[in-house]
XYZ file of C-alpha atoms in Angstrom:
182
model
C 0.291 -46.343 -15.075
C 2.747 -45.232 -12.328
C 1.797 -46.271 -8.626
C 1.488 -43.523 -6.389
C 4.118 -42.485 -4.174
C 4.621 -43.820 -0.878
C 3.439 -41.039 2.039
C 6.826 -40.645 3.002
C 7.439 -39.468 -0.441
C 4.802 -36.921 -0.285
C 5.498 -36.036 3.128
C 9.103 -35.239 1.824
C 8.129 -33.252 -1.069
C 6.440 -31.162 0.419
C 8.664 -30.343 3.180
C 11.517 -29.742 0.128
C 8.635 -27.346 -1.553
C 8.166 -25.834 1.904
C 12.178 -24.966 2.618
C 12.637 -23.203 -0.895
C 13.104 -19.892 -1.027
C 9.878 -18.030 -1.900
C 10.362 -15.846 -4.701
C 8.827 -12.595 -5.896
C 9.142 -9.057 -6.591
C 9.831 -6.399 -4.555
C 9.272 -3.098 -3.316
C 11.516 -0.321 -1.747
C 9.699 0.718 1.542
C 10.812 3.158 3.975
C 10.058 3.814 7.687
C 11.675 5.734 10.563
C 10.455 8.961 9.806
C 11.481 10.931 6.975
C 12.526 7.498 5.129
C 15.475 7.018 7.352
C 15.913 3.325 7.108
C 14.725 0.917 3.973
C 13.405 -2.164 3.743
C 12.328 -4.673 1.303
C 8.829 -5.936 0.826
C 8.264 -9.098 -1.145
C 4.507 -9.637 -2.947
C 4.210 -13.013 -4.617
C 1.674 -15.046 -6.844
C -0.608 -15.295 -4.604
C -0.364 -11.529 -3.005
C -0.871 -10.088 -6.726
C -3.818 -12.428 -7.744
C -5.219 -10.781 -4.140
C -4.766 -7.277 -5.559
C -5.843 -8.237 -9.087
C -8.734 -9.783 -7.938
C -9.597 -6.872 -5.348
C -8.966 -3.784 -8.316
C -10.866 -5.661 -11.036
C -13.990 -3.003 -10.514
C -16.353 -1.264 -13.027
C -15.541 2.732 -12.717
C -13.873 5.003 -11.052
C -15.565 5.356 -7.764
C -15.163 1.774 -6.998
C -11.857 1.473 -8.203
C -10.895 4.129 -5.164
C -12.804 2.263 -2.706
C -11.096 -0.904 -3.903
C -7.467 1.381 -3.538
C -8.587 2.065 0.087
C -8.560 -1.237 0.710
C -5.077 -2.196 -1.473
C -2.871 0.038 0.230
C -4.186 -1.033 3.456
C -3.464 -4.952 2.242
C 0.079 -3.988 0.861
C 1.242 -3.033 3.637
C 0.271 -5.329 5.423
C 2.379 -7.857 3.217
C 5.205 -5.567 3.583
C 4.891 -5.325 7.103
C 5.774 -9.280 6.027
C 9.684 -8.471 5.506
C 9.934 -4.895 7.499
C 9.217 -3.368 10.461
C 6.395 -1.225 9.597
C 3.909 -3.280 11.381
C 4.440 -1.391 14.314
C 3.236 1.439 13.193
C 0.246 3.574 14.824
C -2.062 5.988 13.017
C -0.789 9.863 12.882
C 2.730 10.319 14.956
C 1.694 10.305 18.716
C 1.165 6.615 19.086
C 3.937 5.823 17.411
C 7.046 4.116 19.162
C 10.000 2.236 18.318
C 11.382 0.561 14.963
C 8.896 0.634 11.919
C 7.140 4.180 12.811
C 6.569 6.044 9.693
C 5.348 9.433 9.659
C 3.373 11.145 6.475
C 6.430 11.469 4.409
C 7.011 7.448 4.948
C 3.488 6.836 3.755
C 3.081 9.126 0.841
C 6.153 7.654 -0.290
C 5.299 4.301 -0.001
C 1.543 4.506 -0.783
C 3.121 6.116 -4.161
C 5.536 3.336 -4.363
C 2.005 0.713 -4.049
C 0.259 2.727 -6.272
C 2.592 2.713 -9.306
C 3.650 -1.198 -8.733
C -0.284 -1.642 -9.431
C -0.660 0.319 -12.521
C 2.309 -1.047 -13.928
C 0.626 -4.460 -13.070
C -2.055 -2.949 -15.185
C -4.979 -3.046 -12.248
C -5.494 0.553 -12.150
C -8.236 1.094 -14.951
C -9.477 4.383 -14.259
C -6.624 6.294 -12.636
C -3.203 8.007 -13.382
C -0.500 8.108 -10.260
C 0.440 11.228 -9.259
C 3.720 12.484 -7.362
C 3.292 12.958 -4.104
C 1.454 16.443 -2.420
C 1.660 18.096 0.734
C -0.530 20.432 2.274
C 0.129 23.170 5.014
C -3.494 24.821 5.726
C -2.342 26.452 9.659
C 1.559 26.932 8.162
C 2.384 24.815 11.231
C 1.104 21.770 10.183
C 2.719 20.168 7.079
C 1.363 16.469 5.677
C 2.147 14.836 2.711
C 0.130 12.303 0.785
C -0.089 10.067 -2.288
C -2.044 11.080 -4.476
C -4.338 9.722 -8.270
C -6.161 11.403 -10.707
C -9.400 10.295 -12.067
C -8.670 9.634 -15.941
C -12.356 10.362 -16.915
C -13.110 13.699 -15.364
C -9.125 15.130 -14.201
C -10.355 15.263 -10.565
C -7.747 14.272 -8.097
C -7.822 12.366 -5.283
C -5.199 12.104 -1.669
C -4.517 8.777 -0.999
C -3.453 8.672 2.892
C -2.729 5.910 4.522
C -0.983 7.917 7.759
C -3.817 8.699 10.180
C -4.654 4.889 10.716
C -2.988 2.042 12.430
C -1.118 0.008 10.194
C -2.783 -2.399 7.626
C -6.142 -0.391 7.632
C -7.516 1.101 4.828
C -6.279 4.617 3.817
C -8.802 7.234 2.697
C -9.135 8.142 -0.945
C -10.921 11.549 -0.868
C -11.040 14.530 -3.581
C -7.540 16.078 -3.059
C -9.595 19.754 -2.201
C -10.964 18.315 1.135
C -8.022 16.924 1.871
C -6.181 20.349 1.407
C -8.489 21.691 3.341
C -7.014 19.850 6.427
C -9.476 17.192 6.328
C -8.451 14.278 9.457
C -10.718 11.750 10.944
């Protein structure tokens, strides 16, 4: 039987594990407005065992509650490697590097949503390209958006009217035409 390792062994090993690199896959994110600038957000092991974990629900209506709360998680860990941490909810509040308006968010919320059905989480929903809506022809907004496998309803999925890292409404995509805000 081997002794165990002196503690400034251990205390060296784990600083070496500490300094490597930490490796996992990315995601193209963009900010600025319009997807001006692009970043790089990195989810590891332990981000996608989160999401896993958090999509692993029984139907359909829990599995968009349970999205909600996803997008509002991934960015957060991409706000890890970009700027989009700054961000504010809608466009007023918004100021400096990071700012993303509704085109930044239906494009990345799309982005989230396909990296989790390719990871096989998404049980009871297809992605769909992104949709915009203009009900006053002045006021244009984009949004993710999912269909519901079992029934073909269709959902937005808009993370733009809250501050950054919050959930982002799922709600049937005919509200949300409608003009539906907070």
């Amino acid at each position: 039987m081997l002794p165990c390792p002196p503690r400034r062994m251990l205390s060296l090993l784990l600083l070496l594990a500490l300094a490597l690199p930490v490796h996992g896959e990315t995601l193209s994110i963009c900010y600025h407005y319009g997807c001006k600038q692009r970043g790089e957000a990195v989810l590891d092991a332990l981000d996608n065992h989160q999401l896993a974990s958090l999509l692993a629900q029984p139907d359909p209506e829990h599995e968009r509650q349970a999205l909600a709360q996803a997008i509002g998680l991934m960015n957060q860990m991409a706000a890890r490697t970009t700027p989009i941490g700054h961000d504010r909810g809608g466009n007023v509040n918004d100021s400096g590097n990071g700012s993303q308006d509704c085109i930044d968010h239906s494009t990345n919320t799309t982005t989230y949503l396909h990296y989790l059905l390719e990871h096989g989480w998404l049980h009871f929903h297809r992605v769909l390209e992104p949709v915009w809506r203009a009900p006053w022809l002045v006021d244009l907004h984009y949004s993710a958006a999912i269909e519901d496998l079992s029934d073909g309803l269709r959902y937005a999925v808009d993370s733009w009217f809250f501050d950054h890292g919050l959930p982002a409404v799922v709600l049937p995509l005919a509200d949300w035409n409608k003009g539906w805000s907070p």
